[in-house]
């Protein structure tokens, strides 16, 4: 016989895998849904379990490669701070000696080094060994990139210039681009959004399967700790489930935060956040025009960048300070803290260039709750919120996800018919499980899936394609079976 043997009654807990635990499927040529043992035949839970198994299985098989690439590139990204500190030590670090020179002189030196650049911002380091970053816009750079000059604050020597993406130096920018879009531009962003859109589905599906497993002390231990005495497929499933359970909270966080700056879902999330009053605020730079930059047509001089920084420090700003000069007449200096580690310091002030007075202050403590959560979540996703500990946790999550995907595919491989001739893959969970779900459960589930699919299109569209293909294959097979009868 080529039929796979029935599975033992073993806990199934594979959040975020490439292939889930499955149940016996076929009798002859006709697929039949099977209620999982111990789920309670005739109950809603028993009717949902086969459907969850099928969704978890197919989502893992299809989305698994995308998740694997995201996990591998994310693992590489976790080491970005250390890579930067080694590669760019000459530009980033200086030897303290006496007092730092005025920022205005440092900016002037950078402008001489980049004569064709447009000054965008100046970043004053937090410590005495940090160089000053002067960032310029420049023609010929890739979209989103700028040119940053690194200046020794003690003698205004320009240590070098590097192309930067936001605050990222070239190595981290390259790794970030690899993780986000595989260096394929906007089209490539669909890969990471697809992974983020389905990661939470895999995690919650695995947790639901775990929650539906009969609870006694021995089984609970098996769910949380790999079964060291198991062999073959049971051992693989045990490791897959236990690691998935421990990693589930972190993976849900990565999925949610990854979606916030994705291309399609990110726009939808932003609209919802704005509607709920949770958008990130910013200080207003507008006030009656009295000058712009060095000197206006009437001869009115501004106080300069050093006075603007001093005013910001008097207002309580500390740490790494990013200064944005006035862009045009009637706009102010903006000085903002850029400390993303815990505790987060992102206060900002607007400073009138003519008087040096702070015209508006915005404290991070006054941000809407949703804006704070977004900031914390994104910083944690990038490994910034808790420093090295954050990086280690992200690396462990990436390694765990890679292992679960590989274990999932191995379980699928081990389910293949071993006595059949030729190549054969493991069998999928039974088709038609949705027919066993009560209407009072199925109807709202379909509505919820439609709503989520609308806001997360790279979840909704693949799900719709899968349903169409699955139904079509089912109809074709039923007709073939009827004809053969």
GROMACS .gro file of C-alpha atoms in nm:
model
  485
    1UNK     CA    1   0.000   0.000   0.000
    2UNK     CA    2   0.111   0.355  -0.062
    3UNK     CA    3  -0.107   0.507   0.206
    4UNK     CA    4   0.061   0.684   0.498
    5UNK     CA    5  -0.009   0.524   0.838
    6UNK     CA    6  -0.240   0.703   1.081
    7UNK     CA    7  -0.068   0.960   1.298
    8UNK     CA    8  -0.025   0.910   1.670
    9UNK     CA    9  -0.228   1.134   1.895
   10UNK     CA   10   0.050   1.385   1.947
   11UNK     CA   11   0.029   1.757   2.031
   12UNK     CA   12   0.055   1.986   1.731
   13UNK     CA   13   0.194   2.330   1.800
   14UNK     CA   14   0.364   2.477   1.499
   15UNK     CA   15   0.325   2.853   1.499
   16UNK     CA   16   0.492   3.006   1.193
   17UNK     CA   17   0.607   2.691   1.016
   18UNK     CA   18   0.639   2.587   0.659
   19UNK     CA   19   0.435   2.273   0.704
   20UNK     CA   20   0.207   2.173   0.985
   21UNK     CA   21   0.103   1.848   1.144
   22UNK     CA   22  -0.157   1.672   0.936
   23UNK     CA   23  -0.415   1.399   0.985
   24UNK     CA   24  -0.497   1.082   0.786
   25UNK     CA   25  -0.662   1.182   0.468
   26UNK     CA   26  -0.783   0.934   0.218
   27UNK     CA   27  -0.984   0.624   0.176
   28UNK     CA   28  -0.944   0.503  -0.175
   29UNK     CA   29  -0.947   0.802  -0.406
   30UNK     CA   30  -1.184   1.025  -0.212
   31UNK     CA   31  -1.061   1.277   0.044
   32UNK     CA   32  -1.260   1.293   0.364
   33UNK     CA   33  -1.231   1.539   0.647
   34UNK     CA   34  -1.127   1.376   0.972
   35UNK     CA   35  -1.197   1.513   1.318
   36UNK     CA   36  -0.881   1.521   1.528
   37UNK     CA   37  -0.869   1.281   1.818
   38UNK     CA   38  -0.948   1.437   2.151
   39UNK     CA   39  -1.107   1.748   2.008
   40UNK     CA   40  -1.457   1.640   2.097
   41UNK     CA   41  -1.655   1.514   1.798
   42UNK     CA   42  -1.945   1.737   1.708
   43UNK     CA   43  -1.809   2.041   1.888
   44UNK     CA   44  -1.712   2.368   1.725
   45UNK     CA   45  -1.350   2.313   1.823
   46UNK     CA   46  -1.349   1.972   1.659
   47UNK     CA   47  -1.492   2.115   1.339
   48UNK     CA   48  -1.241   2.400   1.329
   49UNK     CA   49  -0.930   2.191   1.386
   50UNK     CA   50  -0.919   2.021   1.042
   51UNK     CA   51  -0.964   2.359   0.872
   52UNK     CA   52  -0.687   2.513   1.081
   53UNK     CA   53  -0.462   2.221   0.992
   54UNK     CA   54  -0.524   2.268   0.622
   55UNK     CA   55  -0.475   2.645   0.634
   56UNK     CA   56  -0.164   2.612   0.848
   57UNK     CA   57  -0.019   2.348   0.619
   58UNK     CA   58  -0.075   2.525   0.288
   59UNK     CA   59   0.018   2.869   0.421
   60UNK     CA   60   0.341   2.721   0.552
   61UNK     CA   61   0.425   2.537   0.230
   62UNK     CA   62   0.361   2.838   0.006
   63UNK     CA   63   0.478   3.124   0.229
   64UNK     CA   64   0.759   2.928   0.392
   65UNK     CA   65   1.025   3.033   0.135
   66UNK     CA   66   0.938   3.401   0.184
   67UNK     CA   67   0.955   3.363   0.561
   68UNK     CA   68   1.286   3.181   0.529
   69UNK     CA   69   1.441   3.461   0.324
   70UNK     CA   70   1.307   3.723   0.566
   71UNK     CA   71   1.448   3.530   0.861
   72UNK     CA   72   1.793   3.484   0.704
   73UNK     CA   73   1.824   3.848   0.596
   74UNK     CA   74   1.685   3.962   0.931
   75UNK     CA   75   1.944   3.751   1.111
   76UNK     CA   76   2.220   3.923   0.911
   77UNK     CA   77   2.068   4.263   0.993
   78UNK     CA   78   2.088   4.201   1.369
   79UNK     CA   79   2.468   4.234   1.349
   80UNK     CA   80   2.454   4.568   1.164
   81UNK     CA   81   2.557   4.793   1.459
   82UNK     CA   82   2.872   4.590   1.523
   83UNK     CA   83   2.953   4.576   1.152
   84UNK     CA   84   2.918   4.955   1.127
   85UNK     CA   85   3.135   5.020   1.430
   86UNK     CA   86   3.417   4.816   1.275
   87UNK     CA   87   3.388   4.932   0.913
   88UNK     CA   88   3.343   5.302   0.987
   89UNK     CA   89   3.540   5.352   1.308
   90UNK     CA   90   3.753   5.619   1.138
   91UNK     CA   91   3.447   5.828   1.046
   92UNK     CA   92   3.249   5.765   1.366
   93UNK     CA   93   3.502   5.800   1.647
   94UNK     CA   94   3.748   6.074   1.744
   95UNK     CA   95   4.000   6.130   2.022
   96UNK     CA   96   3.882   6.392   2.275
   97UNK     CA   97   4.125   6.683   2.315
   98UNK     CA   98   4.019   7.006   2.473
   99UNK     CA   99   3.690   7.174   2.390
  100UNK     CA  100   3.484   7.111   2.077
  101UNK     CA  101   3.473   7.390   1.822
  102UNK     CA  102   3.143   7.565   1.741
  103UNK     CA  103   2.901   7.363   1.528
  104UNK     CA  104   2.888   7.650   1.279
  105UNK     CA  105   3.260   7.603   1.201
  106UNK     CA  106   3.216   7.227   1.171
  107UNK     CA  107   2.926   7.278   0.927
  108UNK     CA  108   3.133   7.528   0.726
  109UNK     CA  109   3.411   7.269   0.692
  110UNK     CA  110   3.162   7.010   0.573
  111UNK     CA  111   3.015   7.253   0.320
  112UNK     CA  112   3.361   7.312   0.177
  113UNK     CA  113   3.403   6.934   0.141
  114UNK     CA  114   3.065   6.901  -0.031
  115UNK     CA  115   3.032   7.229  -0.225
  116UNK     CA  116   2.750   7.108  -0.449
  117UNK     CA  117   2.534   6.970  -0.167
  118UNK     CA  118   2.223   7.114  -0.004
  119UNK     CA  119   2.244   7.118   0.376
  120UNK     CA  120   1.970   6.904   0.528
  121UNK     CA  121   2.065   6.834   0.888
  122UNK     CA  122   2.342   6.830   1.144
  123UNK     CA  123   2.373   6.555   1.406
  124UNK     CA  124   2.563   6.638   1.723
  125UNK     CA  125   2.701   6.326   1.891
  126UNK     CA  126   2.604   6.236   2.247
  127UNK     CA  127   2.957   6.170   2.375
  128UNK     CA  128   3.303   6.328   2.354
  129UNK     CA  129   3.431   6.052   2.121
  130UNK     CA  130   3.151   6.094   1.863
  131UNK     CA  131   3.205   6.278   1.536
  132UNK     CA  132   2.958   6.531   1.403
  133UNK     CA  133   2.746   6.429   1.106
  134UNK     CA  134   2.655   6.690   0.846
  135UNK     CA  135   2.404   6.557   0.593
  136UNK     CA  136   2.349   6.695   0.243
  137UNK     CA  137   2.108   6.634  -0.038
  138UNK     CA  138   2.294   6.580  -0.365
  139UNK     CA  139   2.202   6.509  -0.726
  140UNK     CA  140   2.284   6.168  -0.861
  141UNK     CA  141   2.214   5.968  -0.545
  142UNK     CA  142   1.959   5.686  -0.529
  143UNK     CA  143   1.613   5.776  -0.400
  144UNK     CA  144   1.610   5.822  -0.025
  145UNK     CA  145   1.990   5.846  -0.001
  146UNK     CA  146   2.194   6.144   0.115
  147UNK     CA  147   2.563   6.230   0.147
  148UNK     CA  148   2.697   6.269   0.501
  149UNK     CA  149   3.025   6.435   0.595
  150UNK     CA  150   3.182   6.327   0.926
  151UNK     CA  151   3.364   6.607   1.106
  152UNK     CA  152   3.605   6.594   1.399
  153UNK     CA  153   3.448   6.839   1.647
  154UNK     CA  154   3.786   6.930   1.799
  155UNK     CA  155   3.956   7.064   1.485
  156UNK     CA  156   3.670   7.058   1.225
  157UNK     CA  157   3.867   6.816   1.005
  158UNK     CA  158   3.642   6.626   0.765
  159UNK     CA  159   3.710   6.259   0.836
  160UNK     CA  160   3.530   6.138   0.526
  161UNK     CA  161   3.198   6.131   0.341
  162UNK     CA  162   2.958   5.839   0.304
  163UNK     CA  163   2.630   5.781   0.125
  164UNK     CA  164   2.365   5.729   0.391
  165UNK     CA  165   2.002   5.619   0.404
  166UNK     CA  166   1.838   5.812   0.683
  167UNK     CA  167   2.067   5.753   0.980
  168UNK     CA  168   2.205   5.428   0.836
  169UNK     CA  169   2.558   5.407   0.704
  170UNK     CA  170   2.628   5.212   0.382
  171UNK     CA  171   2.664   4.862   0.537
  172UNK     CA  172   2.344   4.883   0.741
  173UNK     CA  173   2.161   5.052   0.454
  174UNK     CA  174   2.264   4.761   0.229
  175UNK     CA  175   2.147   4.501   0.484
  176UNK     CA  176   1.826   4.696   0.545
  177UNK     CA  177   1.754   4.709   0.172
  178UNK     CA  178   1.826   4.337   0.145
  179UNK     CA  179   1.582   4.257   0.424
  180UNK     CA  180   1.310   4.491   0.298
  181UNK     CA  181   1.314   4.429  -0.075
  182UNK     CA  182   1.610   4.207  -0.176
  183UNK     CA  183   1.753   4.510  -0.361
  184UNK     CA  184   1.465   4.487  -0.609
  185UNK     CA  185   1.309   4.826  -0.531
  186UNK     CA  186   0.937   4.872  -0.476
  187UNK     CA  187   0.854   4.544  -0.646
  188UNK     CA  188   1.080   4.359  -0.405
  189UNK     CA  189   0.896   4.500  -0.103
  190UNK     CA  190   0.610   4.267  -0.185
  191UNK     CA  191   0.819   3.972  -0.067
  192UNK     CA  192   0.868   4.106   0.286
  193UNK     CA  193   0.510   4.227   0.308
  194UNK     CA  194   0.382   3.886   0.201
  195UNK     CA  195   0.595   3.727   0.476
  196UNK     CA  196   0.474   3.973   0.740
  197UNK     CA  197   0.112   3.939   0.624
  198UNK     CA  198   0.115   3.562   0.676
  199UNK     CA  199   0.353   3.521   0.969
  200UNK     CA  200   0.084   3.615   1.221
  201UNK     CA  201  -0.157   3.374   1.052
  202UNK     CA  202   0.088   3.090   1.096
  203UNK     CA  203   0.159   3.186   1.456
  204UNK     CA  204  -0.205   3.220   1.560
  205UNK     CA  205  -0.299   2.906   1.369
  206UNK     CA  206  -0.028   2.711   1.549
  207UNK     CA  207  -0.136   2.851   1.885
  208UNK     CA  208  -0.498   2.757   1.812
  209UNK     CA  209  -0.392   2.403   1.730
  210UNK     CA  210  -0.189   2.397   2.050
  211UNK     CA  211  -0.481   2.527   2.256
  212UNK     CA  212  -0.704   2.255   2.112
  213UNK     CA  213  -0.480   1.976   2.237
  214UNK     CA  214  -0.611   1.782   2.540
  215UNK     CA  215  -0.453   1.916   2.856
  216UNK     CA  216  -0.292   1.698   3.114
  217UNK     CA  217   0.041   1.742   3.288
  218UNK     CA  218   0.235   1.513   3.059
  219UNK     CA  219   0.096   1.671   2.741
  220UNK     CA  220   0.154   2.024   2.866
  221UNK     CA  221   0.517   1.941   2.928
  222UNK     CA  222   0.545   1.796   2.577
  223UNK     CA  223   0.404   2.114   2.433
  224UNK     CA  224   0.655   2.340   2.607
  225UNK     CA  225   0.964   2.117   2.608
  226UNK     CA  226   1.088   1.903   2.316
  227UNK     CA  227   1.038   1.532   2.370
  228UNK     CA  228   1.390   1.396   2.400
  229UNK     CA  229   1.275   1.035   2.376
  230UNK     CA  230   1.082   1.071   2.052
  231UNK     CA  231   1.216   0.941   1.723
  232UNK     CA  232   1.184   1.043   1.359
  233UNK     CA  233   0.886   1.252   1.269
  234UNK     CA  234   0.755   1.271   1.627
  235UNK     CA  235   1.084   1.424   1.741
  236UNK     CA  236   1.079   1.678   1.458
  237UNK     CA  237   0.722   1.774   1.541
  238UNK     CA  238   0.807   1.804   1.911
  239UNK     CA  239   1.092   2.048   1.846
  240UNK     CA  240   0.885   2.237   1.589
  241UNK     CA  241   0.598   2.285   1.832
  242UNK     CA  242   0.797   2.369   2.144
  243UNK     CA  243   1.020   2.626   1.974
  244UNK     CA  244   0.716   2.773   1.799
  245UNK     CA  245   0.535   2.813   2.130
  246UNK     CA  246   0.822   2.994   2.299
  247UNK     CA  247   0.884   3.218   1.995
  248UNK     CA  248   0.519   3.301   1.926
  249UNK     CA  249   0.499   3.635   2.110
  250UNK     CA  250   0.815   3.768   1.949
  251UNK     CA  251   0.709   3.653   1.602
  252UNK     CA  252   0.369   3.820   1.640
  253UNK     CA  253   0.550   4.141   1.733
  254UNK     CA  254   0.777   4.118   1.429
  255UNK     CA  255   0.479   4.059   1.202
  256UNK     CA  256   0.284   4.355   1.341
  257UNK     CA  257   0.576   4.598   1.334
  258UNK     CA  258   0.690   4.480   0.992
  259UNK     CA  259   0.347   4.557   0.851
  260UNK     CA  260   0.351   4.915   0.984
  261UNK     CA  261   0.604   5.029   0.723
  262UNK     CA  262   0.517   4.788   0.442
  263UNK     CA  263   0.403   4.926   0.110
  264UNK     CA  264   0.033   4.830   0.087
  265UNK     CA  265  -0.064   4.729   0.440
  266UNK     CA  266   0.142   5.012   0.586
  267UNK     CA  267  -0.070   5.270   0.405
  268UNK     CA  268  -0.389   5.111   0.538
  269UNK     CA  269  -0.251   5.092   0.891
  270UNK     CA  270  -0.147   5.456   0.867
  271UNK     CA  271  -0.499   5.560   0.766
  272UNK     CA  272  -0.649   5.368   1.057
  273UNK     CA  273  -0.395   5.515   1.296
  274UNK     CA  274  -0.469   5.867   1.173
  275UNK     CA  275  -0.843   5.808   1.207
  276UNK     CA  276  -0.790   5.701   1.568
  277UNK     CA  277  -0.581   6.009   1.642
  278UNK     CA  278  -0.262   5.808   1.681
  279UNK     CA  279  -0.039   5.967   1.416
  280UNK     CA  280   0.308   6.081   1.517
  281UNK     CA  281   0.306   6.458   1.587
  282UNK     CA  282   0.575   6.708   1.489
  283UNK     CA  283   0.662   7.062   1.595
  284UNK     CA  284   0.548   7.345   1.372
  285UNK     CA  285   0.828   7.543   1.211
  286UNK     CA  286   0.612   7.829   1.084
  287UNK     CA  287   0.619   8.183   1.230
  288UNK     CA  288   0.638   8.538   1.084
  289UNK     CA  289   0.930   8.558   0.842
  290UNK     CA  290   1.230   8.737   0.987
  291UNK     CA  291   1.509   8.567   0.802
  292UNK     CA  292   1.621   8.243   0.652
  293UNK     CA  293   1.962   8.097   0.695
  294UNK     CA  294   2.256   8.336   0.731
  295UNK     CA  295   2.098   8.669   0.649
  296UNK     CA  296   1.782   8.789   0.476
  297UNK     CA  297   1.744   9.073   0.224
  298UNK     CA  298   1.679   9.323   0.503
  299UNK     CA  299   2.003   9.242   0.680
  300UNK     CA  300   1.852   9.055   0.974
  301UNK     CA  301   2.092   8.788   1.097
  302UNK     CA  302   1.989   8.469   1.271
  303UNK     CA  303   2.137   8.343   1.594
  304UNK     CA  304   2.304   8.045   1.426
  305UNK     CA  305   2.305   7.674   1.482
  306UNK     CA  306   2.502   7.686   1.808
  307UNK     CA  307   2.247   7.915   1.972
  308UNK     CA  308   1.965   7.691   1.847
  309UNK     CA  309   2.129   7.387   2.007
  310UNK     CA  310   2.190   7.582   2.330
  311UNK     CA  311   1.823   7.681   2.342
  312UNK     CA  312   1.721   7.319   2.291
  313UNK     CA  313   1.952   7.205   2.570
  314UNK     CA  314   1.810   7.472   2.799
  315UNK     CA  315   1.468   7.322   2.718
  316UNK     CA  316   1.590   6.985   2.848
  317UNK     CA  317   1.700   6.805   2.528
  318UNK     CA  318   1.994   6.571   2.575
  319UNK     CA  319   2.184   6.294   2.400
  320UNK     CA  320   2.211   6.273   2.021
  321UNK     CA  321   2.062   6.595   1.877
  322UNK     CA  322   1.958   6.630   1.514
  323UNK     CA  323   1.932   6.990   1.394
  324UNK     CA  324   1.735   7.081   1.083
  325UNK     CA  325   1.818   7.439   0.969
  326UNK     CA  326   1.547   7.673   0.839
  327UNK     CA  327   1.454   7.567   0.488
  328UNK     CA  328   1.305   7.901   0.384
  329UNK     CA  329   1.198   8.239   0.516
  330UNK     CA  330   0.950   8.211   0.797
  331UNK     CA  331   1.062   7.872   0.924
  332UNK     CA  332   1.246   7.776   1.241
  333UNK     CA  333   1.534   7.556   1.341
  334UNK     CA  334   1.412   7.216   1.455
  335UNK     CA  335   1.620   7.034   1.715
  336UNK     CA  336   1.519   6.677   1.795
  337UNK     CA  337   1.653   6.411   2.026
  338UNK     CA  338   1.736   6.084   1.851
  339UNK     CA  339   1.784   5.840   2.136
  340UNK     CA  340   1.586   5.531   2.038
  341UNK     CA  341   1.712   5.303   2.311
  342UNK     CA  342   1.519   5.262   2.634
  343UNK     CA  343   1.418   5.503   2.777
  344UNK     CA  344   1.331   5.661   2.443
  345UNK     CA  345   1.415   6.029   2.411
  346UNK     CA  346   1.251   6.191   2.108
  347UNK     CA  347   1.158   6.534   2.239
  348UNK     CA  348   1.185   6.818   1.987
  349UNK     CA  349   1.173   7.197   1.983
  350UNK     CA  350   1.138   7.471   1.723
  351UNK     CA  351   1.374   7.769   1.765
  352UNK     CA  352   1.319   8.110   1.604
  353UNK     CA  353   1.634   8.194   1.403
  354UNK     CA  354   1.610   8.568   1.473
  355UNK     CA  355   1.580   8.551   1.850
  356UNK     CA  356   1.692   8.204   1.954
  357UNK     CA  357   1.368   8.157   2.146
  358UNK     CA  358   1.193   7.821   2.160
  359UNK     CA  359   0.862   7.872   1.979
  360UNK     CA  360   0.721   7.523   2.038
  361UNK     CA  361   0.812   7.217   2.243
  362UNK     CA  362   0.695   6.862   2.180
  363UNK     CA  363   0.765   6.594   2.441
  364UNK     CA  364   0.764   6.224   2.364
  365UNK     CA  365   0.559   6.178   2.680
  366UNK     CA  366   0.280   6.377   2.510
  367UNK     CA  367   0.268   6.153   2.201
  368UNK     CA  368  -0.059   5.962   2.150
  369UNK     CA  369  -0.044   5.606   2.283
  370UNK     CA  370  -0.059   5.458   1.931
  371UNK     CA  371   0.232   5.677   1.819
  372UNK     CA  372   0.437   5.563   2.119
  373UNK     CA  373   0.357   5.199   2.051
  374UNK     CA  374   0.455   5.241   1.687
  375UNK     CA  375   0.786   5.403   1.783
  376UNK     CA  376   0.867   5.138   2.043
  377UNK     CA  377   0.766   4.856   1.811
  378UNK     CA  378   0.971   4.978   1.515
  379UNK     CA  379   1.276   5.043   1.732
  380UNK     CA  380   1.246   4.694   1.881
  381UNK     CA  381   1.209   4.544   1.531
  382UNK     CA  382   1.534   4.715   1.430
  383UNK     CA  383   1.720   4.604   1.743
  384UNK     CA  384   1.752   4.956   1.885
  385UNK     CA  385   1.518   4.965   2.183
  386UNK     CA  386   1.718   4.756   2.431
  387UNK     CA  387   2.059   4.757   2.268
  388UNK     CA  388   2.257   4.434   2.259
  389UNK     CA  389   1.984   4.241   2.444
  390UNK     CA  390   1.738   4.344   2.172
  391UNK     CA  391   1.979   4.225   1.902
  392UNK     CA  392   2.028   3.888   2.073
  393UNK     CA  393   1.653   3.832   2.107
  394UNK     CA  394   1.600   3.917   1.739
  395UNK     CA  395   1.880   3.681   1.638
  396UNK     CA  396   1.727   3.398   1.845
  397UNK     CA  397   1.384   3.463   1.691
  398UNK     CA  398   1.534   3.452   1.342
  399UNK     CA  399   1.720   3.129   1.416
  400UNK     CA  400   1.406   2.979   1.570
  401UNK     CA  401   1.196   3.073   1.268
  402UNK     CA  402   1.453   2.925   1.029
  403UNK     CA  403   1.456   2.602   1.229
  404UNK     CA  404   1.075   2.579   1.242
  405UNK     CA  405   1.045   2.628   0.869
  406UNK     CA  406   1.300   2.355   0.802
  407UNK     CA  407   1.135   2.124   1.057
  408UNK     CA  408   0.800   2.194   0.894
  409UNK     CA  409   0.925   2.095   0.552
  410UNK     CA  410   1.090   1.787   0.701
  411UNK     CA  411   0.759   1.679   0.856
  412UNK     CA  412   0.595   1.721   0.518
  413UNK     CA  413   0.870   1.512   0.357
  414UNK     CA  414   0.843   1.238   0.621
  415UNK     CA  415   0.469   1.204   0.551
  416UNK     CA  416   0.529   1.101   0.192
  417UNK     CA  417   0.415   0.751   0.087
  418UNK     CA  418   0.724   0.534   0.131
  419UNK     CA  419   0.616   0.235  -0.079
  420UNK     CA  420   0.491   0.413  -0.387
  421UNK     CA  421   0.692   0.413  -0.702
  422UNK     CA  422   0.852   0.734  -0.816
  423UNK     CA  423   0.862   1.069  -0.641
  424UNK     CA  424   0.581   1.162  -0.402
  425UNK     CA  425   0.529   1.439  -0.149
  426UNK     CA  426   0.361   1.417   0.189
  427UNK     CA  427  -0.016   1.433   0.189
  428UNK     CA  428  -0.199   1.752   0.279
  429UNK     CA  429  -0.481   1.771   0.538
  430UNK     CA  430  -0.825   1.677   0.409
  431UNK     CA  431  -1.025   1.902   0.179
  432UNK     CA  432  -1.380   2.007   0.269
  433UNK     CA  433  -1.326   2.070   0.640
  434UNK     CA  434  -1.515   2.399   0.618
  435UNK     CA  435  -1.841   2.211   0.554
  436UNK     CA  436  -1.832   2.079   0.910
  437UNK     CA  437  -1.813   2.426   1.066
  438UNK     CA  438  -2.144   2.564   1.204
  439UNK     CA  439  -2.280   2.858   1.008
  440UNK     CA  440  -2.278   3.081   1.315
  441UNK     CA  441  -1.900   3.041   1.322
  442UNK     CA  442  -1.825   3.024   0.949
  443UNK     CA  443  -2.018   3.339   0.851
  444UNK     CA  444  -1.841   3.583   1.085
  445UNK     CA  445  -1.508   3.415   1.009
  446UNK     CA  446  -1.557   3.484   0.638
  447UNK     CA  447  -1.651   3.845   0.707
  448UNK     CA  448  -1.347   3.891   0.930
  449UNK     CA  449  -1.119   3.735   0.667
  450UNK     CA  450  -1.261   3.971   0.403
  451UNK     CA  451  -1.204   4.278   0.620
  452UNK     CA  452  -0.849   4.175   0.706
  453UNK     CA  453  -0.782   4.090   0.343
  454UNK     CA  454  -0.895   4.437   0.240
  455UNK     CA  455  -0.649   4.610   0.473
  456UNK     CA  456  -0.375   4.350   0.421
  457UNK     CA  457  -0.395   4.281   0.047
  458UNK     CA  458  -0.097   4.044   0.042
  459UNK     CA  459  -0.288   3.830   0.288
  460UNK     CA  460  -0.625   3.862   0.114
  461UNK     CA  461  -0.521   3.807  -0.248
  462UNK     CA  462  -0.316   3.489  -0.188
  463UNK     CA  463  -0.595   3.354   0.032
  464UNK     CA  464  -0.850   3.418  -0.244
  465UNK     CA  465  -0.626   3.251  -0.504
  466UNK     CA  466  -0.579   2.950  -0.279
  467UNK     CA  467  -0.954   2.914  -0.223
  468UNK     CA  468  -1.029   2.936  -0.596
  469UNK     CA  469  -0.760   2.682  -0.684
  470UNK     CA  470  -0.857   2.450  -0.399
  471UNK     CA  471  -1.226   2.452  -0.490
  472UNK     CA  472  -1.143   2.399  -0.859
  473UNK     CA  473  -0.918   2.102  -0.783
  474UNK     CA  474  -1.184   1.957  -0.556
  475UNK     CA  475  -1.452   1.983  -0.824
  476UNK     CA  476  -1.225   1.824  -1.085
  477UNK     CA  477  -1.137   1.535  -0.854
  478UNK     CA  478  -1.499   1.471  -0.760
  479UNK     CA  479  -1.597   1.457  -1.124
  480UNK     CA  480  -1.308   1.226  -1.196
  481UNK     CA  481  -1.413   0.996  -0.912
  482UNK     CA  482  -1.774   0.996  -1.031
  483UNK     CA  483  -1.669   0.914  -1.384
  484UNK     CA  484  -1.450   0.632  -1.265
  485UNK     CA  485  -1.734   0.485  -1.060
   0.00000   0.00000   0.00000
